[in-house]
GROMACS .gro file of C-alpha atoms in nm:
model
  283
    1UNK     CA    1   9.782   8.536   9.409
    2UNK     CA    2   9.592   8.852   9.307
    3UNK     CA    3   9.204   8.916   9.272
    4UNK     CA    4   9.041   9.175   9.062
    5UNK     CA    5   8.690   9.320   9.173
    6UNK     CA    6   8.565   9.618   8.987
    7UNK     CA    7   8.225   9.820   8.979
    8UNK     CA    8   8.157  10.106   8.815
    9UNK     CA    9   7.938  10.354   9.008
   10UNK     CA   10   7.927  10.713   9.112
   11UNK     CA   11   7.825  10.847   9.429
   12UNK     CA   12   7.696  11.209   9.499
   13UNK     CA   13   7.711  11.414   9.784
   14UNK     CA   14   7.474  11.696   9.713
   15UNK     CA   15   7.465  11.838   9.373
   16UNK     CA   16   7.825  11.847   9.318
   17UNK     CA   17   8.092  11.759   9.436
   18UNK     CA   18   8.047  11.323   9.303
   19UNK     CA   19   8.288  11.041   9.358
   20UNK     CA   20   8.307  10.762   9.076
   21UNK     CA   21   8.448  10.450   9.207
   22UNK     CA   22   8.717  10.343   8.988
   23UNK     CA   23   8.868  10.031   9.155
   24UNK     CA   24   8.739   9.800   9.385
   25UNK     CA   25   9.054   9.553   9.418
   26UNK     CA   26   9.129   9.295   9.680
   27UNK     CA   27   9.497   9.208   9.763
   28UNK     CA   28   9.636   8.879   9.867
   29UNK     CA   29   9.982   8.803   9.936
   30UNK     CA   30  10.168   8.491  10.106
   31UNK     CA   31  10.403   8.690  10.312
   32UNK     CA   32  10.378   8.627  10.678
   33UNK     CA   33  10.383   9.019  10.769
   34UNK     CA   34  10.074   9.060  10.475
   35UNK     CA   35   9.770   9.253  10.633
   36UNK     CA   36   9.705   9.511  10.925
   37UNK     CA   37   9.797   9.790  10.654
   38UNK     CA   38   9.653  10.116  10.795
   39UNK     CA   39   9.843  10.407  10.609
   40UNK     CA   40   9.873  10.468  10.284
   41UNK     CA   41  10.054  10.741  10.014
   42UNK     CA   42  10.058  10.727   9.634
   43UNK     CA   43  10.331  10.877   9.388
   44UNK     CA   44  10.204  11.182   9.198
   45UNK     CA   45  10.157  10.922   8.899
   46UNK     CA   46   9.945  10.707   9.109
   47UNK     CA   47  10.178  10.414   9.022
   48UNK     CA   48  10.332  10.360   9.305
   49UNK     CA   49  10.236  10.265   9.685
   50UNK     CA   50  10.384  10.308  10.003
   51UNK     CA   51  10.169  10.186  10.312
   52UNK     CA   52  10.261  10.095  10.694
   53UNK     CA   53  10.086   9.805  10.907
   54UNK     CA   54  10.016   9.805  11.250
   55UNK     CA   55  10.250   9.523  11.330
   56UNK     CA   56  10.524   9.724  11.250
   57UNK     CA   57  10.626   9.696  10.865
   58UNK     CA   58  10.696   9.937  10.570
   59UNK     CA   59  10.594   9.813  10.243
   60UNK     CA   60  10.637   9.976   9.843
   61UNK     CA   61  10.471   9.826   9.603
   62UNK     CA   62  10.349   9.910   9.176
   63UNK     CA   63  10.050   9.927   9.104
   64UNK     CA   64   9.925   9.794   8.772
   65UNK     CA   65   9.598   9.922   8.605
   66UNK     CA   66   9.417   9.908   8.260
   67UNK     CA   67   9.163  10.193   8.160
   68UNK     CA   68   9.273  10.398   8.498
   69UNK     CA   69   9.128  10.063   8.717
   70UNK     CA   70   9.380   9.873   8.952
   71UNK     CA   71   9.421   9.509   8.821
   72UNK     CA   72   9.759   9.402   9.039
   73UNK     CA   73   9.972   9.523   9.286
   74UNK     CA   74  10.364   9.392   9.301
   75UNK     CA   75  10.533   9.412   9.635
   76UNK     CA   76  10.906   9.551   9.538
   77UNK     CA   77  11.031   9.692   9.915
   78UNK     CA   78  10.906   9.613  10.248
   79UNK     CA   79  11.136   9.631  10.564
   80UNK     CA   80  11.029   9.620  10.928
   81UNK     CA   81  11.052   9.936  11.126
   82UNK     CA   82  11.340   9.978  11.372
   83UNK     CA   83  11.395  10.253  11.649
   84UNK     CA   84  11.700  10.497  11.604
   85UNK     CA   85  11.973  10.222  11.715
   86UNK     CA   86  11.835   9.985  11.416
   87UNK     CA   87  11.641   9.754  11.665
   88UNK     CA   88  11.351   9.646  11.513
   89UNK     CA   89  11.010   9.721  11.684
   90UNK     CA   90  10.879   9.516  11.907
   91UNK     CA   91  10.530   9.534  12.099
   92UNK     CA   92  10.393   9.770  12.244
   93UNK     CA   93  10.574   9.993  11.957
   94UNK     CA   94  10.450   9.873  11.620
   95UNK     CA   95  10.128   9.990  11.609
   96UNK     CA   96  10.182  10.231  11.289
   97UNK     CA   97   9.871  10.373  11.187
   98UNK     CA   98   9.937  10.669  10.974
   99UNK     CA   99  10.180  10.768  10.673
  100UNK     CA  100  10.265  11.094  10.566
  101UNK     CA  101  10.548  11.200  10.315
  102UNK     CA  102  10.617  11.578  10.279
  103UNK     CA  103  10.723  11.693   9.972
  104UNK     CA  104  11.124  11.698  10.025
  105UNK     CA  105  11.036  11.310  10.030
  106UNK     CA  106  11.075  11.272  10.396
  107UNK     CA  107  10.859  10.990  10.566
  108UNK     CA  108  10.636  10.990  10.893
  109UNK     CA  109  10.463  10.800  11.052
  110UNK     CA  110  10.231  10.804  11.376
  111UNK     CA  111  10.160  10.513  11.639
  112UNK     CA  112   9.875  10.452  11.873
  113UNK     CA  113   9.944  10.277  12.181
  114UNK     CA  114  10.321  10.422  12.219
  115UNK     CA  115  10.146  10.749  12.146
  116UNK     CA  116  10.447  10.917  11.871
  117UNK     CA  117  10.497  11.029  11.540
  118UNK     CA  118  10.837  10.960  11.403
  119UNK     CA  119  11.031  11.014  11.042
  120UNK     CA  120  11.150  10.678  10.891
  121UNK     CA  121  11.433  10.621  10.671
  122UNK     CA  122  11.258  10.403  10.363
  123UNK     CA  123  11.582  10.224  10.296
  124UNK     CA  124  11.654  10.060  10.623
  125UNK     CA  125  11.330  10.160  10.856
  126UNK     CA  126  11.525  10.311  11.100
  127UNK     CA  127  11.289  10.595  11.277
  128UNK     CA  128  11.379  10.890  11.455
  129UNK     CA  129  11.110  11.031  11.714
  130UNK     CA  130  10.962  11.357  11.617
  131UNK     CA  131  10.665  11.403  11.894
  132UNK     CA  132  10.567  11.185  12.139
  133UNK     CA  133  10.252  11.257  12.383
  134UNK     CA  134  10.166  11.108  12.689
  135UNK     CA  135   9.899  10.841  12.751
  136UNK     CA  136   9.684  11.098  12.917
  137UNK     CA  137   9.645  11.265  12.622
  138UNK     CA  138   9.421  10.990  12.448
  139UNK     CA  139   9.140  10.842  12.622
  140UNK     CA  140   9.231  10.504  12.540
  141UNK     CA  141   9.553  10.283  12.378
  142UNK     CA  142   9.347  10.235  12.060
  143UNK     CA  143   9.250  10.604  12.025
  144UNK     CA  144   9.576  10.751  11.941
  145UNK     CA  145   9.730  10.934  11.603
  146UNK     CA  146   9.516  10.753  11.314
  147UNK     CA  147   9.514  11.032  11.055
  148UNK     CA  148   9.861  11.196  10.990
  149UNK     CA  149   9.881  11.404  10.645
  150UNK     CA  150  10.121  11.653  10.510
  151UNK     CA  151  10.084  12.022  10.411
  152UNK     CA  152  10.242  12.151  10.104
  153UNK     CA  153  10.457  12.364  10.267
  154UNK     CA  154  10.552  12.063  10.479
  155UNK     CA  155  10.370  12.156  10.768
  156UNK     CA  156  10.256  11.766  10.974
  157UNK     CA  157   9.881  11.776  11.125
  158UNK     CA  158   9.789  11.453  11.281
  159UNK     CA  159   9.411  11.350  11.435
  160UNK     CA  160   9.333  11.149  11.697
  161UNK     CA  161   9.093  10.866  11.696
  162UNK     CA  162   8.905  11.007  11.998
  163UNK     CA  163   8.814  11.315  12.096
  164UNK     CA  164   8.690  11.455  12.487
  165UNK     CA  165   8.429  11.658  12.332
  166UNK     CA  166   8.219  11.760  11.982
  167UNK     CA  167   8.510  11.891  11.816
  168UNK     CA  168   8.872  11.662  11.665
  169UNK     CA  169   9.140  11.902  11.690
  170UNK     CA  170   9.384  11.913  11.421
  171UNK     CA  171   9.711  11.901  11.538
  172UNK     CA  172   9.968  12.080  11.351
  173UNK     CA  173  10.386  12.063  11.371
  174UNK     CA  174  10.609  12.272  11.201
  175UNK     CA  175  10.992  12.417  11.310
  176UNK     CA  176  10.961  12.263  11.661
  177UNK     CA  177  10.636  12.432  11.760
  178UNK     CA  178  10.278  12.227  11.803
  179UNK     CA  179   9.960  12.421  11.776
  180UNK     CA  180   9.602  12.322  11.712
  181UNK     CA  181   9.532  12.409  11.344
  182UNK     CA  182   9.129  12.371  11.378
  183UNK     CA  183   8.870  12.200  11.537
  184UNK     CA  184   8.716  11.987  11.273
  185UNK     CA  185   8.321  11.888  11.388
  186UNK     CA  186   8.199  11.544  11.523
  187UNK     CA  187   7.906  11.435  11.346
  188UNK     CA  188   7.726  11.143  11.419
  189UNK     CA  189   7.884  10.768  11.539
  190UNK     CA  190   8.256  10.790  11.256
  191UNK     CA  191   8.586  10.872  11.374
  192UNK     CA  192   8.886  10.997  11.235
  193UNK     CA  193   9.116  10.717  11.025
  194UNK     CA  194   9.309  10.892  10.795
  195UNK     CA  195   9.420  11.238  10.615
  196UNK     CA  196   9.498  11.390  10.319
  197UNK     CA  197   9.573  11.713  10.095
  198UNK     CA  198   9.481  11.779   9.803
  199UNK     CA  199   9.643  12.013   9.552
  200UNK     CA  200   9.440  12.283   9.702
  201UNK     CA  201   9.486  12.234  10.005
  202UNK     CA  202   9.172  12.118  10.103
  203UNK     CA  203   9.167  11.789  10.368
  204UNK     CA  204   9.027  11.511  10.291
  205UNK     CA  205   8.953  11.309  10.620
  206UNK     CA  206   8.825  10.930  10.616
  207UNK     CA  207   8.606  10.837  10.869
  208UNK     CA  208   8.498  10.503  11.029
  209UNK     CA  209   8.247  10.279  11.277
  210UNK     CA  210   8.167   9.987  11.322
  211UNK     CA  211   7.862   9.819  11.314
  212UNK     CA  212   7.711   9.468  11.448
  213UNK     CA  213   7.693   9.368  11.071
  214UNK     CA  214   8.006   9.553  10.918
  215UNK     CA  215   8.179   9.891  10.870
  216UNK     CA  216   8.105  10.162  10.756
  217UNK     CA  217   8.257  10.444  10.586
  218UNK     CA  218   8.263  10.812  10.526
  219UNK     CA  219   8.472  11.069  10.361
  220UNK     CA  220   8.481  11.428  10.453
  221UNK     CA  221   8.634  11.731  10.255
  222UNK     CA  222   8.725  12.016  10.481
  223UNK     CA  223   8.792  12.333  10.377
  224UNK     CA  224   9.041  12.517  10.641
  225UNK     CA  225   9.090  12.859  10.514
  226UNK     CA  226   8.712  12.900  10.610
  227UNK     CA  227   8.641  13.108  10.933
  228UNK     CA  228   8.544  12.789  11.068
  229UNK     CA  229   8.631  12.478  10.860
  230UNK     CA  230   8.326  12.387  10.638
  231UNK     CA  231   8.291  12.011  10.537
  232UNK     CA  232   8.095  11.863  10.248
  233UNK     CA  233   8.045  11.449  10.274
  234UNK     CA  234   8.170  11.310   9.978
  235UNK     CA  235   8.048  10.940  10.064
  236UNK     CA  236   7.907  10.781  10.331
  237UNK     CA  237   7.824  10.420  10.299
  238UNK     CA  238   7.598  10.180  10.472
  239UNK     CA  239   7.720   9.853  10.687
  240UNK     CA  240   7.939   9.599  10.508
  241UNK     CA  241   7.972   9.770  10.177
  242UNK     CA  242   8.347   9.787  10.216
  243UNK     CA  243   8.620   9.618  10.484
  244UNK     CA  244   8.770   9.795  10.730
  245UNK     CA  245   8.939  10.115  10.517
  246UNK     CA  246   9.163  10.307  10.744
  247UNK     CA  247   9.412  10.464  10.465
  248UNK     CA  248   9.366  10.761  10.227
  249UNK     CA  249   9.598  10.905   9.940
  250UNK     CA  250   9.492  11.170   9.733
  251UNK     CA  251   9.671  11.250   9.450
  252UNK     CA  252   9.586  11.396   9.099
  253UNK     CA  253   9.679  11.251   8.750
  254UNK     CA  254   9.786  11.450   8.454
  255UNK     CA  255   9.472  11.583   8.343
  256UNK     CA  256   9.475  11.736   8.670
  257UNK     CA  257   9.159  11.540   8.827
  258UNK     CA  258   9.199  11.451   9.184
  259UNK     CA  259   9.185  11.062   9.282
  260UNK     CA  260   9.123  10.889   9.665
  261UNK     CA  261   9.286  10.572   9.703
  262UNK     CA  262   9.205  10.392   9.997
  263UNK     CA  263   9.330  10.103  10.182
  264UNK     CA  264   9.149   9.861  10.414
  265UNK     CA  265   9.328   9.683  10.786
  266UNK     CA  266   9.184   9.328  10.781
  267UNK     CA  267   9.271   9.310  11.119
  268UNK     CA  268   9.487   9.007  11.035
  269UNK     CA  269   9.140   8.785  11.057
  270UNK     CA  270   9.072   8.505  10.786
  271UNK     CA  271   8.699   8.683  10.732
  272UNK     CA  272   8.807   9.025  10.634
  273UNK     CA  273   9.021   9.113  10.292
  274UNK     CA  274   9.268   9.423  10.215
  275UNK     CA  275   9.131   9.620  10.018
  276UNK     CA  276   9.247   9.901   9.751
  277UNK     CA  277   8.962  10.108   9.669
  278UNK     CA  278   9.019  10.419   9.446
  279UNK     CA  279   8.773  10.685   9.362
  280UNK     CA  280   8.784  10.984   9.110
  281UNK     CA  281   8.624  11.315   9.226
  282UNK     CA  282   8.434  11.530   8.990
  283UNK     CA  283   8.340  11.875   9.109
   0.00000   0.00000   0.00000
């Protein structure tokens, strides 16, 4: 069964740049495995969605809209992930929490707990490791890789959930090496959940904490070819007014304006809902 919410709004961050809330779309599905889905990535047409959940599953699915808004969403691939001898995952290795695919169509994907990021095979989810860190490198199980995100020239930065001081370094991988791209600033209570470029090749980082009434949500866009990166707030929202979004895919239609679509983890608990919520940005 599928629900349609929608609300038509626009939020500003400053004078310019604005997000305008396109979609505001609740999923339901019977499957068993349905929920926990943490990382998301949209086909340049915005049509179709590939997401991971933290239970260790990799799920396609078409999106169907009228007037640019998301009215359904049709699962048509999901597949649990396996290590590289085709064993599927068992705990503590599913937590997946972020999705990447680089632009030679390859897949990653990052896991707290097990702290690793891997590249998947879509077909079968067979994974082969591609960095793993040690334990002390996080302060805690749940404060591993959230954010994982893709350069154009197919460069992999990754974000922890935690960080030991005021600053989240941006990991980057490329050709075997590991350096730390930047330092992006902590500001205020949110922490890192997801990552994304857009076409020029500015980051777009989604943000999260939790309150004793809800979440909350903010989105930052970080300009890294600055001496030191600069970051305007495109949204940040107050307790409860969406679920738990950990997800972001930006992608750009063919008028060339850039859209965020974001995905909520319901944490697998009858109160909370997943969530596809999709902004436009208008600079």
């Amino acid at each position: 069964m599928l629900t349609l919410l929608l609300t038509s709004a626009v939020f500003a961050a400053g004078d310019k740049p604005v997000l305008h809330l396109e979609s505001e779309f609740v999923w339901y599905d019977n499957a068993s495995w349905f929920g926990g889905f943490s990382g998301v990535e949209l086909s340049p047409d915005g049509q179709s969605l590939t997401i991971v959940t933290d239970r260790g599953r990799i799920v396609q699915a078409t999106l169907h809209r009228e007037a640019g808004s998301i009215t359904s969403a049709e699962i048509t691939h999901s597949v649990a992930i396996r290590d590289e001898a085709g064993k599927i995952l068992r705990k503590p290795f599913t937590d997946a929490e972020g999705l990447a695919i680089a632009p030679d169509g390859q897949h990653y994907v990052s896991f707290e707990g097990q702290h690793r990021i891997v590249t998947l095979d879509m077909e079968n989810g067979v994974t082969t490791p591609f960095v793993t860190f040690p334990a002390s490198d996080f302060g805690a199980e749940n404060s591993g890789l959230e954010a994982l995100a893709v350069g154009a020239d197919g460069t992999i930065y990754a974000i922890a959930e935690q960080s030991k001081g005021d600053h989240f370094p941006l990991f980057a991988f490329k050709n075997g090496e590991q350096i730390i791209a930047a330092q992006i600033p902590r500001n205020g209570p949110f922490l890192p959940v997801g990552a994304d470029f857009d076409a020029n090749g500015r980051l777009y980082l989604l943000e999260r904490t939790v309150t004793p009434i809800g979440f909350r949500t903010r989105i930052r866009r970080i300009d890294l070819d600055a001496p030191t990166p600069h970051s305007v707030t495109l949204i940040q929202t107050l307790p409860a007014r969406y679920d738990n979004l950990e997800g972001i895919s930006v992608w750009a239609d063919a008028s060339g304006r850039t859209h965020l679509t974001l995905v909520s983890d319901d944490n697998f608990m009858p109160f909370q809902n997943t969530q596809i919520i999709e902004f436009s940005v208008i600079d």
